[in-house]
Each structure stands twice: as C-alpha cells, then as structure tokens.
Short mmCIF file of C-alpha atoms in Angstrom, two decimals:
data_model
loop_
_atom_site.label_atom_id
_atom_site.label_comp_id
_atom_site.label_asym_id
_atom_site.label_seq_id
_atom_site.Cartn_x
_atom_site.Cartn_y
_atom_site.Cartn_z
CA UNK R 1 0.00 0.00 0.00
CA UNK R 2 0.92 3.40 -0.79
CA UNK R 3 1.85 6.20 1.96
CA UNK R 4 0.57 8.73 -0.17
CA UNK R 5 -3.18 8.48 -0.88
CA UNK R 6 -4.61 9.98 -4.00
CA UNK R 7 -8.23 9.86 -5.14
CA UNK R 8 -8.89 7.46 -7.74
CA UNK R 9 -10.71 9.78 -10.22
CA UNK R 10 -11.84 13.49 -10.75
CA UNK R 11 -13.43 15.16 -13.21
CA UNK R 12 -13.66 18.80 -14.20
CA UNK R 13 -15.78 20.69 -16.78
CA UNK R 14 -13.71 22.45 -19.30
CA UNK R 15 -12.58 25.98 -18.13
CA UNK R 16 -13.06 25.44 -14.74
CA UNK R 17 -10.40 24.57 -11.74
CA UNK R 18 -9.89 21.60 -10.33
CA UNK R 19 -8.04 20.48 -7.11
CA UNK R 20 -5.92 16.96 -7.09
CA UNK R 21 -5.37 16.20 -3.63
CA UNK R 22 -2.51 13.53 -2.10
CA UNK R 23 -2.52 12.53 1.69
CA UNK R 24 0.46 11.78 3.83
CA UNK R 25 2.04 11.70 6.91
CA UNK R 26 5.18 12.65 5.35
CA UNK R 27 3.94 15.34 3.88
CA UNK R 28 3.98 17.64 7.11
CA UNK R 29 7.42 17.33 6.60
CA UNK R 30 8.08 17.14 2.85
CA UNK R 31 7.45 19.07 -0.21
CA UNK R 32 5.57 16.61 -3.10
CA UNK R 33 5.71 17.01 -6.71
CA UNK R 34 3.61 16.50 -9.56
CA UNK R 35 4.10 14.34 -12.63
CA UNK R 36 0.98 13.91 -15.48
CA UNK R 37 1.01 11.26 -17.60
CA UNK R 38 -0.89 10.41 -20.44
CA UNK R 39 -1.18 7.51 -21.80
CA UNK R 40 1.83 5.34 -23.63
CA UNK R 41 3.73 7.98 -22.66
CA UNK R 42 6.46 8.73 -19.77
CA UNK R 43 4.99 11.28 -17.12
CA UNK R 44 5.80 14.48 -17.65
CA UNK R 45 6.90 16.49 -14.07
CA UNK R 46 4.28 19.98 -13.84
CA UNK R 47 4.96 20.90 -10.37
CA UNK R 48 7.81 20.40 -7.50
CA UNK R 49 9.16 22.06 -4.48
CA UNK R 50 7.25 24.81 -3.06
CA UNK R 51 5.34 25.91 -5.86
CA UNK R 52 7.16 25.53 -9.21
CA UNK R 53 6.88 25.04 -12.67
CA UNK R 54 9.17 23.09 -15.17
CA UNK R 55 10.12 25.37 -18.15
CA UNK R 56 6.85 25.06 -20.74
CA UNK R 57 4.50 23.76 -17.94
CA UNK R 58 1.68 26.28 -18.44
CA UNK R 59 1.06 28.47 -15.05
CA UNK R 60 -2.65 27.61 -15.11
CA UNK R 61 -0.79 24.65 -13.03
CA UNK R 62 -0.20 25.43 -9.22
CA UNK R 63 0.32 23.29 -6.24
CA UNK R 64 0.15 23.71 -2.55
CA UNK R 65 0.32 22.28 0.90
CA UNK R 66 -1.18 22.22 4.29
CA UNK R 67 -0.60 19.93 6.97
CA UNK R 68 -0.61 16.33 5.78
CA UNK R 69 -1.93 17.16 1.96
CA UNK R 70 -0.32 18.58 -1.19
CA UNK R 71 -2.47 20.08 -3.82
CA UNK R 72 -2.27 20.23 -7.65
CA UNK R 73 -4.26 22.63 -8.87
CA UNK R 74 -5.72 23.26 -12.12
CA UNK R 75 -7.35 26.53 -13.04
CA UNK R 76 -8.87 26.86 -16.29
CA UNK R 77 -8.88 23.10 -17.04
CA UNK R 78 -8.28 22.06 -20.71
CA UNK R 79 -8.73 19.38 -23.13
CA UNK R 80 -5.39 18.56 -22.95
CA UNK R 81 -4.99 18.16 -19.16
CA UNK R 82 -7.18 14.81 -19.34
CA UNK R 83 -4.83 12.45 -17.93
CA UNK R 84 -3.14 10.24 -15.08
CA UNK R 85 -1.88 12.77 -12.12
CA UNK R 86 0.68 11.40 -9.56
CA UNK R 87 2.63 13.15 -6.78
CA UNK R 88 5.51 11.66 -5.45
CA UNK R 89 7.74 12.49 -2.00
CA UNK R 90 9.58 11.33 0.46
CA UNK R 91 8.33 8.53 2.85
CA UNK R 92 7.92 8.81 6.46
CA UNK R 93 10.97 7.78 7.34
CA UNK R 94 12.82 10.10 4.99
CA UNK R 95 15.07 8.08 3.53
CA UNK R 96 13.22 6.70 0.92
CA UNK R 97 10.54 7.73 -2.32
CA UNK R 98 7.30 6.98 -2.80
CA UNK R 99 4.42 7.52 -5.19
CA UNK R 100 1.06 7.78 -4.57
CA UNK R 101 -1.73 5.70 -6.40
CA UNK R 102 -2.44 8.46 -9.12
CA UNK R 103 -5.45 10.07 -10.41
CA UNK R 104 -7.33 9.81 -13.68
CA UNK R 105 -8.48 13.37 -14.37
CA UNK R 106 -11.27 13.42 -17.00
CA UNK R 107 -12.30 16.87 -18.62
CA UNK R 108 -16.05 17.30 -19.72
CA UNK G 1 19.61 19.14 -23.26
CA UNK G 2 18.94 15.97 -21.13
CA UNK G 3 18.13 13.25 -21.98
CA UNK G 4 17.85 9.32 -20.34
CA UNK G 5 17.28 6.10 -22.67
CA UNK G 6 16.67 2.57 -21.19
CA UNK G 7 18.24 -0.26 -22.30
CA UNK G 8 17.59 -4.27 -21.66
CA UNK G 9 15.98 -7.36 -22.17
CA UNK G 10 12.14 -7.74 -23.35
CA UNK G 11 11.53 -10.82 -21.73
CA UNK G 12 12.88 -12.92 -19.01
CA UNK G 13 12.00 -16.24 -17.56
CA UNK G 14 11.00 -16.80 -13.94
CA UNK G 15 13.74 -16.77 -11.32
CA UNK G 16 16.09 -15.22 -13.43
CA UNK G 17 18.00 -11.93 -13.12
CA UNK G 18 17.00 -8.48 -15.07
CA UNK G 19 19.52 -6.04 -16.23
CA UNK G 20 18.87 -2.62 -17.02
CA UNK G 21 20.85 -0.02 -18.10
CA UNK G 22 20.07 3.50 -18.35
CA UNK G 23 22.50 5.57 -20.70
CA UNK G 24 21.93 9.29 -20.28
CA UNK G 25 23.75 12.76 -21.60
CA UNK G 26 23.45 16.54 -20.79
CA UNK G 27 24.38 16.16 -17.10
CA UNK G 28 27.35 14.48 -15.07
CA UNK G 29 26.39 12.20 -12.16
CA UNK G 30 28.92 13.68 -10.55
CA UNK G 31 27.65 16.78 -9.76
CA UNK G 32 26.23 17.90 -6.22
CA UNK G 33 21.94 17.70 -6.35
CA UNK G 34 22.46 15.08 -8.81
CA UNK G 35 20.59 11.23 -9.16
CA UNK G 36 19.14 8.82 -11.39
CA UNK G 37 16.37 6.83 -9.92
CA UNK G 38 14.67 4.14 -11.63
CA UNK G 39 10.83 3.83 -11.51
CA UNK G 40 8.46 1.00 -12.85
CA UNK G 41 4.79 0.62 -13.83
CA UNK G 42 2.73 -2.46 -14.09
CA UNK G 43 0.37 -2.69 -17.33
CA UNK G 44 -2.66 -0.65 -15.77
CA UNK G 45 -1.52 0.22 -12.54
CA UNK G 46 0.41 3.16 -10.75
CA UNK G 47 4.01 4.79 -10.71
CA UNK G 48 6.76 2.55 -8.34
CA UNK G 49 9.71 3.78 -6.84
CA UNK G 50 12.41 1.36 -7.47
CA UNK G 51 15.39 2.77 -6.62
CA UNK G 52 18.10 6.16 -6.61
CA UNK G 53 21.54 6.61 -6.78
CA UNK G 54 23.45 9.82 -5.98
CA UNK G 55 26.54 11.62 -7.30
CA UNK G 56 28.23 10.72 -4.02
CA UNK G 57 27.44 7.18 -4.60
CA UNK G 58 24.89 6.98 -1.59
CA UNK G 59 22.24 4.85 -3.15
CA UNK G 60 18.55 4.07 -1.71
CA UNK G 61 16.27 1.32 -3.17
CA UNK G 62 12.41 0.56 -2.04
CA UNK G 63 12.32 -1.33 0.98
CA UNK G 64 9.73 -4.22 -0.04
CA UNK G 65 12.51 -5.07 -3.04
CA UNK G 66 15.55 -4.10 -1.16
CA UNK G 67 17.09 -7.48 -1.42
CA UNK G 68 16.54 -7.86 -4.79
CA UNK G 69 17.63 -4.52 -6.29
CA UNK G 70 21.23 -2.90 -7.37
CA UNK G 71 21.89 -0.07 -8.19
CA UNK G 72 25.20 1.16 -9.68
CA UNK G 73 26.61 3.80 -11.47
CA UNK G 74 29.79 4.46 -14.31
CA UNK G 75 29.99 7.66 -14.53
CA UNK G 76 32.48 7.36 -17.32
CA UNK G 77 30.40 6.34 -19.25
CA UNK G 78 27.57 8.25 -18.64
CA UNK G 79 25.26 4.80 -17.41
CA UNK G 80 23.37 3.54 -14.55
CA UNK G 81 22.67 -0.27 -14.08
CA UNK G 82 19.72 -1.77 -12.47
CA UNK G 83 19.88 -5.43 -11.63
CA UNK G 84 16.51 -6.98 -10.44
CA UNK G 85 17.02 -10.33 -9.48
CA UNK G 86 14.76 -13.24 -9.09
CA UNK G 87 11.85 -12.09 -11.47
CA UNK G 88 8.72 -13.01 -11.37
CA UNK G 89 5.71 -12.55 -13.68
CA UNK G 90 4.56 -9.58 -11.33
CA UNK G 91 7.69 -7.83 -11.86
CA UNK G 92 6.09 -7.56 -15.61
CA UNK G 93 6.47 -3.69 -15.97
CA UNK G 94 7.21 -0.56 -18.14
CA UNK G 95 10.33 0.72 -16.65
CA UNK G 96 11.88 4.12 -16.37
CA UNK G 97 14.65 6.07 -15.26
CA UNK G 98 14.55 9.53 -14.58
CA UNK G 99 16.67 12.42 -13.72
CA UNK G 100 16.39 13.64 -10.08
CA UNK G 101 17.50 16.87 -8.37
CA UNK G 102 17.79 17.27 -4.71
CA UNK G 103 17.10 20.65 -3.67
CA UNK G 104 17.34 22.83 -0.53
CA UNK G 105 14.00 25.32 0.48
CA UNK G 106 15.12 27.01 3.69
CA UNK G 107 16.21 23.40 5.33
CA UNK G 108 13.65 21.07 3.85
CA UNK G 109 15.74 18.92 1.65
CA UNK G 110 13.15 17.81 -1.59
CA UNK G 111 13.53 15.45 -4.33
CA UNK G 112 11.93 15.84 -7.89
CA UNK G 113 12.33 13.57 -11.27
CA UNK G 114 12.49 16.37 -13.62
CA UNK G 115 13.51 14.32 -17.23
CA UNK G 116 12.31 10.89 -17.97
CA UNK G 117 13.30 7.92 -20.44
CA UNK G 118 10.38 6.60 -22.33
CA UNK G 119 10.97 3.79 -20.30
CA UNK G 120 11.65 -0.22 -21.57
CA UNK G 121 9.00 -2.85 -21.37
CA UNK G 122 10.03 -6.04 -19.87
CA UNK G 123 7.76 -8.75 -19.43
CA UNK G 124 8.32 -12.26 -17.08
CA UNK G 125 7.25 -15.22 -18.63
CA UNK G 126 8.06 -18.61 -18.93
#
C-alpha cells in the first residue's frame, strides 16, 4: 500500500479549476511534486518544491500544501490536461521515495 | 539538453535476473543535487519507486525489493545499471529512469524527477 493516498478519479468541466489532492504523513514534513502522464507515454513532471513550474509547464498549473496534503491545482482546465496525475515524495521515514496511487483526471 | 534512454531485455524467464541499463547525456552524475532513480509501472496500474543513486554514490532502493535490487553507477560512461534479481511474472512492468535533483527550500531537503526515459517494457514469462 501506498503512503501517499490519491483519489482514484476526478473530473472537471472544461474551463473550470480543479483540485488533485494527495494525503500523507510525510507530507507535514516534505514538499511533493507532480508528474501527469498520459497515456503510452512517460509522465511528464508539472509541479515540485514549493510551488514551481518546469520550463513550458503552463502556469494555469499550481500546487500547494497544508498539513498532511499537497495540492495540484488546475485553473482553467483544458482538453489537454485529461490524464493520469501522480505526486511523489519522500516517505515517512525520509530516507526513501514513494508515489502515490495516481489520479485519472477526466475533462467534460 | 537531457536526456535518459533505457536499455535491456524484453523478456525474461522466472527466477532469473534483469539487467537494465540507463544511458543518459546533458548532465554528469557527478555533480552535487544530482541522481538517477529508476521507476516501474505495471500494465494498468500506478508509478513505483524502485530505486536512486546519488553523485556521491549513496544509493537508496524501495524497501519491499531491497534485497533484490542494485543499483550502480559508471559515470564514465555516462550509465546507470539496475539489476533486479529473481523475477517473477509480477515484476512484468514498463520501466523508467529519470533524472532527479535534490534541492534545498530554507532546510527542507526535496527530491523531484524532472527528465524521464520513455521507459523499456520487460515482461516475465516462462
């Protein structure tokens, strides 16, 4: 089982914002990041650290954190952000990474 | 520009021992920050953590496959090796290895996987 606990599936009407959540006790401690994937393809990293962006990730992507959850957000979803969202950290004990279960994000 | 390219078998047989190699340019493992970690995905299921090895050498691997994994590193050569040993048909994967910075925000050391392979399919059948 995972230590970081995504929901399976959201969805999102085009044009609006969406929040991707990820639970974990690590995550008082550590900053996640954010990888989308789509599918036969690698994933693509779209957030990490406090709250940045890759070079050509579009800023409509943001992420945050409180307590035990990170946040992806979304705002202004579009076609092309249908896909497989994952955020990955450090476990509890530090020393190790771990991803959690990933969510399919469907735009209507 | 970086970039990371797996390399290895297709398809091994039960019990036996997977190599991978990932052969990557536009970075030196030698350099402070720097890793290649190696990352797997069943058909249909989620992202795994496999295992990460550091400029300094320091190497981590996921503890449920601990025994099993290796990681090494010729930086020469610009490569990092993976050796899986005794595979089994659940070990049938899509696997990756990635470029991954370690960064410092005001104390709180964070990892991130910022460049990917396309990763190498390698299925376990007899």
């Amino acid at each position: 089982s995972s230590e970081l606990t995504q929901d399976p599936a959201v969805s999102v009407a085009l044009g609006q914002t969406v929040r991707i959540t990820c639970q974990g006790d690590s995550l008082r401690s550590y900053f996640a990041s954010w990888y989308q994937q789509k599918p036969g393809q690698a994933p693509v990293l779209v957030i990490y650290g406090k709250n940045n962006r890759p070079s050509g990730i579009p800023d409509r992507f943001s992420g945050s954190s409180s307590g035990n959850t990170a946040s992806l957000t979304i705002t202004g979803a579009q076609a092309e952000d249908e896909a497989d969202y994952y955020c990955n950290s450090r476990d509890s004990s530090g020393n190790h990474l771990v991803f959690g279960g990933g969510t399919k994000l469907t735009v209507l | 520009q970086i970039t990371l390219k797996e390399s290895g078998p297709t398809l091994v047989k039960p019990t036996q021992t997977l190599t991978l190699t990932c052969t990557f340019s536009g970075f030196s493992l030698s350099s402070s920050g720097v890793g290649v970690g190696w990352i797997r995905q069943p058909p249909g299921k989620a992202l795994e953590w496999l295992a990460l090895i550091y400029w300094d050498d320091d190497k981590r691997y996921r503890p449920s496959l601990k025994s099993r994994l290796t990681i090494t590193k010729d930086t020469s050569k610009n490569q990092v090796v993976l050796t899986m040993t005794n595979m089994d048909p659940v070990d049938t994967a899509t696997y990756h290895c990635a470029h991954v910075r370690l960064e410092d925000y005001e104390g709180n050391y964070y990892y991130y996987m910022d460049v990917w392979g396309k990763g190498t399919t390698v299925t376990v059948s007899s």
